[in-house]
Coordinates of C-alpha atoms in Angstrom, one line a residue:
X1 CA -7.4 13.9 -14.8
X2 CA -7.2 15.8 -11.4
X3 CA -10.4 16.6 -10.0
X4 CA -10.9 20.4 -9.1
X5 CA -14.1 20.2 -7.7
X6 CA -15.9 18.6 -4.9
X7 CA -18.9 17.3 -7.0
X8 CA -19.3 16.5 -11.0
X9 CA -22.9 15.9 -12.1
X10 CA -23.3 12.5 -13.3
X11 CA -26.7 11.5 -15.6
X12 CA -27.7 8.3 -15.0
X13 CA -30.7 6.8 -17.0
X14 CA -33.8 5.5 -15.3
X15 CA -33.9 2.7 -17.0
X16 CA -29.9 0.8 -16.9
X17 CA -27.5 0.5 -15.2
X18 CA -25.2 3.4 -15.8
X19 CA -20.7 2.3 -15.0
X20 CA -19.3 5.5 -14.8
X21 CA -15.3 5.3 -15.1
X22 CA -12.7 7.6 -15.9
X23 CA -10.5 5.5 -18.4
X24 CA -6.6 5.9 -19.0
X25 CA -5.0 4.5 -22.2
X26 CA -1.9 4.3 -20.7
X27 CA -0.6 4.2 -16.8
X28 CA 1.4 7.6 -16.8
X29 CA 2.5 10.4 -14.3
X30 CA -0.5 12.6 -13.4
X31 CA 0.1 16.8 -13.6
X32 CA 3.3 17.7 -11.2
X33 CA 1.6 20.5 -8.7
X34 CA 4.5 20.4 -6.6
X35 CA 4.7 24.2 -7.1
X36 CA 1.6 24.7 -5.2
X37 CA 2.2 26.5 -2.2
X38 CA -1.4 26.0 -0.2
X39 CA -1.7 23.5 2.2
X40 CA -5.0 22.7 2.3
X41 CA -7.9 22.0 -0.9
X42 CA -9.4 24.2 -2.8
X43 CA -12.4 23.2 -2.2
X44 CA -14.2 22.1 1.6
X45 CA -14.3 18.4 0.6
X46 CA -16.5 16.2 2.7
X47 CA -15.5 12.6 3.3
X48 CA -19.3 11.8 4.2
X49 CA -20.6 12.8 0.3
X50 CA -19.7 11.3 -2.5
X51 CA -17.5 12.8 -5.0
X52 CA -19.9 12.5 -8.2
X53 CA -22.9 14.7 -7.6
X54 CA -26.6 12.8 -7.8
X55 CA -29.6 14.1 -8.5
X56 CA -32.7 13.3 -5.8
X57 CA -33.8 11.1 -8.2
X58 CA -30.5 9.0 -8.2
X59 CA -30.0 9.3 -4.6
X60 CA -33.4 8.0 -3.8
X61 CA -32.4 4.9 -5.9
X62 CA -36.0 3.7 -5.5
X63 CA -35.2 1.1 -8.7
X64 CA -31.7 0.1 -7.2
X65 CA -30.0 0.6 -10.6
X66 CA -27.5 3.4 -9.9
X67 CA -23.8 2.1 -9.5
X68 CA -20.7 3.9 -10.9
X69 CA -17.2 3.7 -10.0
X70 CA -14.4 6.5 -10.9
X71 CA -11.0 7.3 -11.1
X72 CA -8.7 10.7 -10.9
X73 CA -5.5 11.3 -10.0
X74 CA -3.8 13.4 -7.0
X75 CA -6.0 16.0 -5.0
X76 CA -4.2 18.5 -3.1
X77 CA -4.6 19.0 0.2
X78 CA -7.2 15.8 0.3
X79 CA -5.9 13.4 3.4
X80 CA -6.1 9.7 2.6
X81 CA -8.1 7.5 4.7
X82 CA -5.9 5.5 7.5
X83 CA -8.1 2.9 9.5
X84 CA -7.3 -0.1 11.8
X85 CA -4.2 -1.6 10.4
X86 CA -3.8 1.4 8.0
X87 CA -6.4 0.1 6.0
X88 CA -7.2 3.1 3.2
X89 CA -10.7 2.6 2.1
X90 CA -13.3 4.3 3.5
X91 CA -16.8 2.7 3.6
X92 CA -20.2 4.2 3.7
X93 CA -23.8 2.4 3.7
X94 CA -26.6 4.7 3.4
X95 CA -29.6 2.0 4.9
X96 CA -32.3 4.0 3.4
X97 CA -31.3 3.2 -0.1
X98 CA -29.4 -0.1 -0.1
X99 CA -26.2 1.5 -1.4
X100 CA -22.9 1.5 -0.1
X101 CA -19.9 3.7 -1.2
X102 CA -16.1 2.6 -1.4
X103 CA -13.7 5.8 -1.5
X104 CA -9.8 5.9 -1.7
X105 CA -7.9 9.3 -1.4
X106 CA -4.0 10.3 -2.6
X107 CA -2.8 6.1 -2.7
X108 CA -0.3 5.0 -4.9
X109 CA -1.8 2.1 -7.0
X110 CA -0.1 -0.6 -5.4
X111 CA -1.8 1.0 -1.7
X112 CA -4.7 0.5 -3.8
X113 CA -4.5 -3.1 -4.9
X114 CA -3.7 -3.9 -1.0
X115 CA -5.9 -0.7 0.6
X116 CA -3.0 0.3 3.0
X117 CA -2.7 -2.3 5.0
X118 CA 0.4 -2.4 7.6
X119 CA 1.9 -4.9 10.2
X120 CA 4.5 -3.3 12.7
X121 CA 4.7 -0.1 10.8
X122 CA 5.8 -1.9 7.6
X123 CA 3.2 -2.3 4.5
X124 CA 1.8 -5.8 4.4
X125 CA 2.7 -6.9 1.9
X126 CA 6.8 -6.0 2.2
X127 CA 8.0 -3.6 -0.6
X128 CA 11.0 -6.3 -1.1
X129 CA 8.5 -8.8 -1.7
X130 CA 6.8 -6.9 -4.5
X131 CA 8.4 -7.3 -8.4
X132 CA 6.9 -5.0 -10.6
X133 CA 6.9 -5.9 -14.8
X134 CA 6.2 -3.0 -16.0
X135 CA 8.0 -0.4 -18.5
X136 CA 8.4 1.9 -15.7
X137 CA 8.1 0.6 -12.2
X138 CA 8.6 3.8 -10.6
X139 CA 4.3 5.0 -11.0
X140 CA 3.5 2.1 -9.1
X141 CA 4.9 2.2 -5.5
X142 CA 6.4 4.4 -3.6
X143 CA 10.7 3.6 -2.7
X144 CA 13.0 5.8 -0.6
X145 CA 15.4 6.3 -3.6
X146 CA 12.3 8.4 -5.7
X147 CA 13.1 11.1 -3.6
X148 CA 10.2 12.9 -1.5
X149 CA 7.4 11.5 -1.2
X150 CA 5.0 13.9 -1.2
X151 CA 6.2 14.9 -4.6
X152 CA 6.2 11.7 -5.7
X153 CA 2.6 11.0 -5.0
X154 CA 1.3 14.3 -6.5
X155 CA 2.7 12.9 -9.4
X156 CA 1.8 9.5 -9.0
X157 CA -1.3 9.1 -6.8
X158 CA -4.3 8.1 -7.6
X159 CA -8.2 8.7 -6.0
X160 CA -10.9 6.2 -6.7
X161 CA -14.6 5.7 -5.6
X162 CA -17.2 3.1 -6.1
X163 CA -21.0 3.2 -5.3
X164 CA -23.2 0.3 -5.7
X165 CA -25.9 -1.8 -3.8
X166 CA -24.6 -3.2 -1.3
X167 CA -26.3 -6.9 -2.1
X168 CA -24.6 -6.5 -5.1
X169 CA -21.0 -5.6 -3.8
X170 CA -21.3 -8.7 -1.4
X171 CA -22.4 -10.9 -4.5
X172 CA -19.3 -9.6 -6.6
X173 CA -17.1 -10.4 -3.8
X174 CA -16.5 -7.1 -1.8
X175 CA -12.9 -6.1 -1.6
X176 CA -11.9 -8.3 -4.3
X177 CA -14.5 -6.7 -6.9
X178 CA -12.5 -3.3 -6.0
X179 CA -9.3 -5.0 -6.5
X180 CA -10.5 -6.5 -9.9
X181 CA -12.1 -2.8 -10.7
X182 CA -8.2 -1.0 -10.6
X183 CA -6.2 -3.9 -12.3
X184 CA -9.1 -3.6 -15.2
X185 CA -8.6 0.4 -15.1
X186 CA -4.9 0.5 -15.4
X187 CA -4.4 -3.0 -17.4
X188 CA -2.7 -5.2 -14.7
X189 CA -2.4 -8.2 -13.1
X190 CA -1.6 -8.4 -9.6
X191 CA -1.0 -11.9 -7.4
X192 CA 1.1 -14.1 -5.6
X193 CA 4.0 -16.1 -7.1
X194 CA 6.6 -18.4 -5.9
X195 CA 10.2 -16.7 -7.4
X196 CA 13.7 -17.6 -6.9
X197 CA 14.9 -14.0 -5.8
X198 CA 17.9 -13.1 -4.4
X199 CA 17.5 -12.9 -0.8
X200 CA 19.1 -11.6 2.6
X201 CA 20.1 -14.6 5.2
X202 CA 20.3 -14.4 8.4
X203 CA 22.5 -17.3 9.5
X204 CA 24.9 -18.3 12.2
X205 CA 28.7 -18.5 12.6
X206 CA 28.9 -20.6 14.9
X207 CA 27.2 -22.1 18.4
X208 CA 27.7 -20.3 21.1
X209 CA 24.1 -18.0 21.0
X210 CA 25.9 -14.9 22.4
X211 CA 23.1 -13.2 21.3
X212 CA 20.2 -14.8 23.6
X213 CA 18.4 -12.8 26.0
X214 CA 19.3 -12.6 29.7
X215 CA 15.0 -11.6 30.0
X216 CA 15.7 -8.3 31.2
X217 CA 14.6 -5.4 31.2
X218 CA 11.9 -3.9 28.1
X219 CA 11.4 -5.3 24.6
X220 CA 14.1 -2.7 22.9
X221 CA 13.5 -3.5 19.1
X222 CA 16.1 -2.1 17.1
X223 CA 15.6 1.2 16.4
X224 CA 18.7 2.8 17.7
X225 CA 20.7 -0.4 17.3
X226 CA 19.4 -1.7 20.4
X227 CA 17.7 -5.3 20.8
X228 CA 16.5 -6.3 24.2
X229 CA 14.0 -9.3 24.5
X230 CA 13.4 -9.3 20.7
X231 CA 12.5 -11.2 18.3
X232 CA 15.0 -11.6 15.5
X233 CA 12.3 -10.8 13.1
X234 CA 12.9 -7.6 14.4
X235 CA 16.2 -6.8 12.8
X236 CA 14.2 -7.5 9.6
X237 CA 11.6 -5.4 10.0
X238 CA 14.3 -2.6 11.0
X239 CA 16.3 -3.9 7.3
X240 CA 13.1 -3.7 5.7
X241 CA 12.2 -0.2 7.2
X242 CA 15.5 0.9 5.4
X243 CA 14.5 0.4 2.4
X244 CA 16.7 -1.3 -1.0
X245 CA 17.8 -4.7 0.4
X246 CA 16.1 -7.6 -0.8
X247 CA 13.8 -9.7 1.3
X248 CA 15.0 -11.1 4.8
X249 CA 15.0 -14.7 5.8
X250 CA 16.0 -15.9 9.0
X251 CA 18.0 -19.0 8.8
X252 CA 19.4 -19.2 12.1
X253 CA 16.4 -22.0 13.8
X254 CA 17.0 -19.9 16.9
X255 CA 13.4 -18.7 17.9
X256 CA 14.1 -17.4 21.3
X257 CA 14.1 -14.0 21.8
X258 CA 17.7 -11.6 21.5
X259 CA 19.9 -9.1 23.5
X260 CA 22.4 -7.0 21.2
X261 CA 24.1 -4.0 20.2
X262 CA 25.1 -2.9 17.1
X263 CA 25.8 0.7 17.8
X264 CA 24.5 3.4 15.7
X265 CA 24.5 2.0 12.2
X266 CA 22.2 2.6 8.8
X267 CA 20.6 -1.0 8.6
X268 CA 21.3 -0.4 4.8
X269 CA 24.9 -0.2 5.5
X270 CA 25.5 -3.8 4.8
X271 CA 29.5 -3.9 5.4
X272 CA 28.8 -2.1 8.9
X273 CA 25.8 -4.2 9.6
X274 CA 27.4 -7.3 9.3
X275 CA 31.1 -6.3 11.4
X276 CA 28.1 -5.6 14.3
X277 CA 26.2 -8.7 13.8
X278 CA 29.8 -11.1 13.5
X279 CA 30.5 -9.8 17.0
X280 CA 27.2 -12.4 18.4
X281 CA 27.7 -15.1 15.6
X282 CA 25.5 -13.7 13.4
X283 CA 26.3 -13.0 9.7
X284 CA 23.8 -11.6 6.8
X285 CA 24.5 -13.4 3.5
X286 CA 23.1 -12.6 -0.4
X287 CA 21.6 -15.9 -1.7
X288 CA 19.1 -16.9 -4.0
X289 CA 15.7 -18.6 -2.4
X290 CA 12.3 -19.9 -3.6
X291 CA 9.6 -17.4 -1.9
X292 CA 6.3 -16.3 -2.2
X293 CA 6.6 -12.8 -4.1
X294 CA 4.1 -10.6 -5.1
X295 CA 3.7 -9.8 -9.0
X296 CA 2.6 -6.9 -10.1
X297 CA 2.7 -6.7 -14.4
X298 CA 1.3 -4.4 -16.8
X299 CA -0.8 -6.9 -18.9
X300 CA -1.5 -4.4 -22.1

């Protein structure tokens, strides 16, 4: 269901608690409006309001029994939320009633389940340390190889808000009472795993550290090939940034920092990659390893 509107009237009774969720039998490709040719919503959507409209009654909440939470898929023109970190979940506590309100606009579910959080421009956690069980992976995250991603996440993304007292969202855990809220809506389990994967080593051809750092000059990390005074958790992070190679582990023990350069290469050119790491001793091999992963499996 794609929401249309800024505000749907929801009827709460007096007397209960009313849960108000928008339920999907099935985890599916929402409505393709990729033909849409305005760029901003049709509607003058305020980030301050919630989504569901309440009565004066409901908003005065004297009894502290409203609560609802809701789901709908991709709204045009709606910008998600990007805090600190790139944290995607906007939060709002209204003091005169109690209540606080958890919104998420245009996130895949998977920048749902982890609400958007980055480290070095890179999602936390890594896409190559996500598996996904599912019948089709592609609804659930975002990769390079879906094509654009715009279209992709009018397809695919998803909108979700939450409004309860805020003793009770504390009580039920905060974050993780969202968390628990999707995987329940979309029939999924979502956690951390030790896998043997196949993996991407970084290991050493031989001794002489032609690579380490002469400590001049600025931290150049990678991005045109370039490494000055960096980490080599940096050539990761560039790896990772390419998107399609599995996860990186750095088995070299060296934890000094790195001058080198590899020229203008695609750090998903593996062949190429490697001729430009040999040159410092340096070699990237495909091996299998224990690691923490993180599952993500359809559960219906």
């Amino acid at each position: 269901m794609i929401l249309r509107t800024s505000y749907i009237p929801v009827i709460l009774s007096a007397l209960s608690v009313f849960m108000f969720s928008l339920w999907a039998d099935k985890v599916q490709a929402q409505a393709d409006t990729s033909s849409f040719a305005y760029q901003k919503p049709l509607f003058d959507f305020d980030y301050q309001n919630p989504v569901f409209k309440l009565s004066e009654g409901q908003k005065s909440n004297k009894n502290m029994f409203l609560r609802y939470s809701g789901f709908t898929g991709y709204r045009e023109g709606v910008m998600p939320i990007k805090r600190q970190y790139g944290f995607n979940m906007g939060t709002f506590y209204d003091e005169e009633t109690g209540m606080v309100r958890q919104s998420i606009y245009n996130a895949s579910i998977i920048e749902m389940l982890t609400f958007g959080f980055a480290v070095n421009g890179l999602p936390d956690p890594l896409p190559s340390s996500i598996i996904i069980e599912a019948k089709d992976p592609s609804v659930y995250m975002y990769r390079p190889v879906y094509g654009d991603k715009d279209q992709w996440m009018r397809k695919n993304g998803w909108c979700y808000e939450l409004m309860m007292p805020m003793s009770a969202f504390r009580s039920a855990g905060g974050g993780e009472y969202v968390k628990q809220e999707i995987m329940r809506h979309f029939s999924l389990r979502w956690g951390e795993e030790k896998r043997k994967v196949k993996a991407l080593l970084l290991v050493r051809t031989n001794n002489e550290e032609k690579f380490k750092t002469r400590g001049q000059g600025p931290v150049m990390s990678g991005e045109d090939g370039r490494f000055n005074n960096a980490g080599l958790e940096f050539l990761g992070i560039q790896i990772e940034k390419a998107g399609g190679m599995p996860p990186f582990v750095d088995e070299t023990g060296y934890s000094g920092t790195v001058d080198m350069e590899l020229g203008a290469i695609s750090y998903n050119d593996l062949p190429a990659l490697r001729k430009s790491l040999n040159y410092y001793g340096l070699d990237l091999k495909e091996e299998v390893r224990e690691l923490k992963m993180y599952i993500l499996k359809e559960i219906r």
